[in-house]
Short mmCIF file of C-alpha atoms in Angstrom, two decimals:
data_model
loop_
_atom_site.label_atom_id
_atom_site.label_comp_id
_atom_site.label_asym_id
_atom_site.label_seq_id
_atom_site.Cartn_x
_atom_site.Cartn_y
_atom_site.Cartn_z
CA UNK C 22 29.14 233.81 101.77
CA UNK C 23 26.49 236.44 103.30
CA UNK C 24 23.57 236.63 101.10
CA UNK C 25 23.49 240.11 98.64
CA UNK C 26 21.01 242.38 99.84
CA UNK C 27 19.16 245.62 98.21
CA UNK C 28 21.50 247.77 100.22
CA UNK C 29 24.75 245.74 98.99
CA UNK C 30 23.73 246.58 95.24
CA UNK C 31 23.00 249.96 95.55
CA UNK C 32 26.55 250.47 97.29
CA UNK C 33 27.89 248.89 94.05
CA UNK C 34 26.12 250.91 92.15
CA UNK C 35 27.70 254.05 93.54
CA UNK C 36 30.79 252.75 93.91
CA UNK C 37 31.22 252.17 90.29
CA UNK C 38 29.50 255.25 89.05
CA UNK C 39 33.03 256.87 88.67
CA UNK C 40 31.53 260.03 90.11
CA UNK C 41 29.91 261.57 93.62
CA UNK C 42 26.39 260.13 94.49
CA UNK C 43 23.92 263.15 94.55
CA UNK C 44 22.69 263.11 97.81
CA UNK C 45 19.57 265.34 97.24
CA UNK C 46 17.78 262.97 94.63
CA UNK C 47 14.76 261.99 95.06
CA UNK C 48 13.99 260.31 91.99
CA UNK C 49 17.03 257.46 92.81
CA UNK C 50 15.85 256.02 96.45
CA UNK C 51 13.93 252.80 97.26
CA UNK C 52 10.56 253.33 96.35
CA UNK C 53 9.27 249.15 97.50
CA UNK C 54 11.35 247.32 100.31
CA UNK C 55 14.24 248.78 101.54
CA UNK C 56 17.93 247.76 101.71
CA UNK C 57 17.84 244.75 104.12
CA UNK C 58 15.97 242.63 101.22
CA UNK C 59 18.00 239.89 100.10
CA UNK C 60 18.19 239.86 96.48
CA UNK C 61 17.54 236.78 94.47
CA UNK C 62 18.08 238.55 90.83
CA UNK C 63 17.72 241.91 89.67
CA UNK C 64 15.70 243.23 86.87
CA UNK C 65 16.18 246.34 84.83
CA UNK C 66 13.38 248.45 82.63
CA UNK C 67 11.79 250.96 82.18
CA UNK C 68 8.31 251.55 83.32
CA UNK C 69 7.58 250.00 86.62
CA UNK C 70 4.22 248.12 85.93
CA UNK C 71 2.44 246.09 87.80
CA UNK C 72 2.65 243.45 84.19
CA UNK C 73 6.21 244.30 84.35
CA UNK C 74 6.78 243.33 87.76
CA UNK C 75 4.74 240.24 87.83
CA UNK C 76 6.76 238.81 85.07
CA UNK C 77 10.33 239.49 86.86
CA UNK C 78 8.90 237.27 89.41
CA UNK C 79 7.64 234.79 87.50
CA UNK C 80 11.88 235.09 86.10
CA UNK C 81 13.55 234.64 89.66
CA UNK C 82 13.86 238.43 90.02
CA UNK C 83 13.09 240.46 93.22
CA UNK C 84 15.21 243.68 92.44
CA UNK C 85 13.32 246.01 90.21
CA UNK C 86 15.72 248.90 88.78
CA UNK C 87 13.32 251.21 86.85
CA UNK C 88 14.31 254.19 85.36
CA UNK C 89 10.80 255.78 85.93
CA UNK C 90 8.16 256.14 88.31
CA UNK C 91 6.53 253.18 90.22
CA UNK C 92 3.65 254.92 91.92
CA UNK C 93 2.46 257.47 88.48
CA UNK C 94 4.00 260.35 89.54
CA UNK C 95 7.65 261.84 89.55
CA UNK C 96 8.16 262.03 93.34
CA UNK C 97 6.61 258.70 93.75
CA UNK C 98 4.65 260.22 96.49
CA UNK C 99 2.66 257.45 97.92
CA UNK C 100 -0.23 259.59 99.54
CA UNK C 101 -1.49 260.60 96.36
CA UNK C 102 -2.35 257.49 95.64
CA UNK C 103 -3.00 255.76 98.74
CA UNK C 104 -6.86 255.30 98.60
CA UNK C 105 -6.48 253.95 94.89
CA UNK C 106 -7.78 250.07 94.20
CA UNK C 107 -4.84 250.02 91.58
CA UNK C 108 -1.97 251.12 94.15
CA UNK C 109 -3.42 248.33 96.84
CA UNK C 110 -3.27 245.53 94.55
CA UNK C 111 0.08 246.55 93.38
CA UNK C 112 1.75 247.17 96.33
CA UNK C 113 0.14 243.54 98.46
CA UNK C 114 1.35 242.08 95.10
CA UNK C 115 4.93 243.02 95.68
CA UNK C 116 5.09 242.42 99.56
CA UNK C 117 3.81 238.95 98.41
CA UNK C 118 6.80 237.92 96.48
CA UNK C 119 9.28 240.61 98.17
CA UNK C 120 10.00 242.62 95.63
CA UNK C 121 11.84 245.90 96.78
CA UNK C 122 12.22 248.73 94.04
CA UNK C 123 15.15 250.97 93.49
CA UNK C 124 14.80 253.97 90.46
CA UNK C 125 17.77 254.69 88.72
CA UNK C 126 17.07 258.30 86.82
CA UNK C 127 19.20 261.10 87.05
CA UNK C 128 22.48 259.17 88.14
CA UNK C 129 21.97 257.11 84.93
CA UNK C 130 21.69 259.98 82.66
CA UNK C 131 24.71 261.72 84.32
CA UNK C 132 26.66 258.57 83.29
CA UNK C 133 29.29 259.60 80.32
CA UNK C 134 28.21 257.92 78.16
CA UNK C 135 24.93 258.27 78.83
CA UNK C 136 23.16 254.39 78.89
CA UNK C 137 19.90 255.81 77.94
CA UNK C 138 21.85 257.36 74.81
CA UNK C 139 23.62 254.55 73.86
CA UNK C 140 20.98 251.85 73.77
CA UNK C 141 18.64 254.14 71.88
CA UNK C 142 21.55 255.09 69.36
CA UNK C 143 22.15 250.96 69.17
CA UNK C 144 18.85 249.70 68.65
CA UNK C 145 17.96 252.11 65.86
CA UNK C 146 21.43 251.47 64.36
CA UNK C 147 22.55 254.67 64.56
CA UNK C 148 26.30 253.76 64.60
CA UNK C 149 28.89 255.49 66.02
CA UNK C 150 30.86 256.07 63.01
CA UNK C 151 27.90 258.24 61.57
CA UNK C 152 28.26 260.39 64.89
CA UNK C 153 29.61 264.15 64.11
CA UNK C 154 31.27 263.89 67.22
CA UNK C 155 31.33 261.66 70.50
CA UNK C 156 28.52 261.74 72.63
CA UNK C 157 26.99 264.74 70.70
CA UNK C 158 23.81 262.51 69.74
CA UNK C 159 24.31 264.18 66.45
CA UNK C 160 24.54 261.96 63.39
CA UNK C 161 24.94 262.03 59.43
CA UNK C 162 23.54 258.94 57.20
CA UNK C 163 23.57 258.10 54.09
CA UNK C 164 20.60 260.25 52.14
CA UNK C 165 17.73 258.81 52.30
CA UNK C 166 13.75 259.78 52.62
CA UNK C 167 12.16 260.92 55.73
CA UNK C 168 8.81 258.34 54.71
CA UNK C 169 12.27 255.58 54.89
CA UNK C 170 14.02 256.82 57.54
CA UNK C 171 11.22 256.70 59.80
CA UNK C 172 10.13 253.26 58.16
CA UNK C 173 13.62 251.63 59.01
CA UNK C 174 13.20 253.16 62.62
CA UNK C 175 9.64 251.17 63.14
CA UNK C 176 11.12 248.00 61.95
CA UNK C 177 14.03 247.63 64.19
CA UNK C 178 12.26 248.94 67.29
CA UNK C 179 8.69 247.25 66.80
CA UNK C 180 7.34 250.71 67.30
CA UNK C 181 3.24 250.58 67.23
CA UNK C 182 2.98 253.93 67.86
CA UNK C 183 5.33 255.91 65.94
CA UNK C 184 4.39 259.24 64.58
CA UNK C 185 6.44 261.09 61.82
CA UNK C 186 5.98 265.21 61.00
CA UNK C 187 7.37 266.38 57.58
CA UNK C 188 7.10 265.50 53.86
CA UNK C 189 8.07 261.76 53.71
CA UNK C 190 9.68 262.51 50.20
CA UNK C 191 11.81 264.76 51.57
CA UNK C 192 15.78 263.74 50.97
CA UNK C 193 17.56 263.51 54.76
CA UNK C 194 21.01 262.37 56.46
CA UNK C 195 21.46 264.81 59.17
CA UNK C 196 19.79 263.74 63.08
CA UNK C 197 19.92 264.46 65.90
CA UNK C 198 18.63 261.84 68.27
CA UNK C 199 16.99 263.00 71.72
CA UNK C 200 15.18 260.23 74.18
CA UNK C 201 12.35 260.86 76.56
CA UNK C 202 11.30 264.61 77.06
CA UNK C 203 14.66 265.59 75.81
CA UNK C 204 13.42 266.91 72.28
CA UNK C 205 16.22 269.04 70.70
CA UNK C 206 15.38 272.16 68.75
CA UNK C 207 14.43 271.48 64.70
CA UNK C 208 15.73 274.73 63.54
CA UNK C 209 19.22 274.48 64.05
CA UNK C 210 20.57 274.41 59.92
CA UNK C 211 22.76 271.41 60.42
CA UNK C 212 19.95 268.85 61.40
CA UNK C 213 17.45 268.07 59.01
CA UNK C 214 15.58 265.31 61.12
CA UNK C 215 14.72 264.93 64.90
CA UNK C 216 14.43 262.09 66.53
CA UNK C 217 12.54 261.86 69.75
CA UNK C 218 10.74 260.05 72.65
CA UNK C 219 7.65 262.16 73.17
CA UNK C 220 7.23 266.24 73.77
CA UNK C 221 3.92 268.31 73.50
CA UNK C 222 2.41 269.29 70.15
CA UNK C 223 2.41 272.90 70.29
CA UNK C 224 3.61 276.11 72.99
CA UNK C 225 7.51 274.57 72.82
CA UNK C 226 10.13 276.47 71.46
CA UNK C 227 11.26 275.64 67.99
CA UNK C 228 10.79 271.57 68.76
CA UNK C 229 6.92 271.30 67.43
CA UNK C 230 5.08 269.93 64.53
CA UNK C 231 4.32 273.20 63.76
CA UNK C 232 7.44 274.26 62.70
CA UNK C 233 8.03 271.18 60.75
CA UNK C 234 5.14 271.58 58.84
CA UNK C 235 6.22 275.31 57.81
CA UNK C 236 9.79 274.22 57.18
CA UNK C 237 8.29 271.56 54.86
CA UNK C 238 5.76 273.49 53.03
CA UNK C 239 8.14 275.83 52.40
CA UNK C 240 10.79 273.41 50.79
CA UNK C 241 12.89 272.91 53.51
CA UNK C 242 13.63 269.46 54.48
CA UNK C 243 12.76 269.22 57.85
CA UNK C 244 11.54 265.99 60.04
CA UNK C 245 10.08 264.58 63.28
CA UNK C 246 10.15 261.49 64.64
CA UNK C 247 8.47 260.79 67.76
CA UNK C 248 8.95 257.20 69.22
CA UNK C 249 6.99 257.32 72.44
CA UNK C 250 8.44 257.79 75.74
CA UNK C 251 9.17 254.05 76.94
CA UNK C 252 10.44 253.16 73.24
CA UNK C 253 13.04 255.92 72.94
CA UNK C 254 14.11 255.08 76.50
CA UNK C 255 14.10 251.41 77.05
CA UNK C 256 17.21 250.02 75.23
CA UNK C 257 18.92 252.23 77.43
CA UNK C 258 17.81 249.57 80.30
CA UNK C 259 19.78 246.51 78.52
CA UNK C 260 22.87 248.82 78.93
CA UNK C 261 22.38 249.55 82.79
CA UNK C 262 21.49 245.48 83.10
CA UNK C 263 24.97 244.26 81.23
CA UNK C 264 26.88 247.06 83.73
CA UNK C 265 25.40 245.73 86.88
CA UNK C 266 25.90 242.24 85.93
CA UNK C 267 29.38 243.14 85.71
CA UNK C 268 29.70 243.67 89.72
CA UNK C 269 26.74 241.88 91.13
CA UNK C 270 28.14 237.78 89.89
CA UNK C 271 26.13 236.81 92.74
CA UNK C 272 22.93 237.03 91.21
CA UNK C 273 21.22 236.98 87.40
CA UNK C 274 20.41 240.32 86.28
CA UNK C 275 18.29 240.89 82.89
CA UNK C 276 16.27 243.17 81.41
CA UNK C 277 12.58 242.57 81.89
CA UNK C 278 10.77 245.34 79.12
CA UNK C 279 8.04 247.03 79.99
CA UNK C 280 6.94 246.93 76.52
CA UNK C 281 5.46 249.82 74.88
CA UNK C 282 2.31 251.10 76.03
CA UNK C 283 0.08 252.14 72.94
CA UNK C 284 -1.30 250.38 70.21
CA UNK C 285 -2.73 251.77 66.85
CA UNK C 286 -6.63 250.33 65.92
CA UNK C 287 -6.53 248.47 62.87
#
């Protein structure tokens, strides 16, 4: 049997997309190694770190499919960073132990269902018999508190970092989930409670503390829940490792977590 290379996985990969590869990406190319690398096991995640990507080696795994950047900036542009100390080590680090690195962005979100979606839905139990309607992210719980909501949320993610807007008394069951930079809008009157990877504090348009605070002063029950950008996101990563597995038998394939990022002082 001919070994599986970089190139044969990414083939699978759009094979079993179940629609047209989009050509003009340039988020989903090889950003390390190219497609003659044979692959000894794959590793999904989120954030490609340097920590990350030592520790899929240390696992048997020379395929890194991020969803995000490798090189700190969208286009992975590797000029920008060329003269940096932190770039060199990283980069001799993967030729050493011939890694090659493949991002898997907007293909993954144009997946119905989205994996992203799904994983963040499952790990903060949002089940999909609360869901208004399929795939509309949109779902009503039991009443409950924002200050519990959000408390339930931290627990089953391990969230360090997470940051709530709105009167924790307030009484809630209707959210709408976003992941990332995808922050829905707060104002729309069937959603009482937000729930979102990260977004900028003020200048957005009807998606800012701002307006929560209002809302709440006011007595209207209105929440935010920010998770962080790599928390909202991750889970999303198990998903896109069980669906590779399922046509690359070949090989392991796992998720290998970035982990989150920030830490609160104690």
């Amino acid at each position: 049997m001919s070994p599986l290379t970089a190139g044969d996985v990414v083939a699978r990969i759009k094979t079993n997309l179940g629609f047209p590869w989009r050509t003009t990406t340039y988020r989903d190319t090889f950003k390390f190694g190219g497609p003659e690398t044979v692959v000894k096991g794959i590793a999904t995640t989120m954030f490609c770190s340097y920590d990350m990507i030592r520790r899929a080696a240390e696992q048997g795994c020379n395929m890194i499919i991020p969803h995000e950047d490798t090189y700190w900036n969208d286009p992975d542009k590797t000029d920008l960073v060329a003269g940096d100390p932190t770039y060199k080590l990283k980069r001799d680090f993967m030729r050493e132990h011939d890694i090659v690195v493949f991002r898997m962005h907007d293909h993954m979100h144009a997946q119905k269902p989205d994996f992203i979606y799904v994983g963040a839905a499952r790990a903060l139990g949002l089940e999909s018999k609360y869901e208004t309607a399929p795939q509309s992210h949109h779902f009503t719980l039991p009443e409950t508190t924002l200050g519990e909501l959000a408390a339930g949320f931290q627990k089953k993610l391990g969230d360090r970092a997470l940051r709530v807007v709105g009167d924790p008394k307030a009484r809630v069951s209707r959210v709408q989930l976003g992941v990332g930079y995808a922050t829905p809008a707060i104002n729309a009157p069937d959603v009482d409670v937000i729930v979102s990877g990260e977004q900028q504090e003020s200048d957005g348009f009807l998606d800012s503390p701002a307006y929560v605070l209002d809302a709440s002063t006011l007595g209207i029950p209105k929440g935010w829940i920010m998770l962080g950008h790599n928390i909202s996101e991750e889970q999303g990563m198990l998903e896109m490792a069980q669906w590779i597995k399922s046509f690359t038998p070949e090989v392991p394939v796992q998720l290998v977590r970035s982990e989150e990022p920030f830490w609160a002082p104690k």
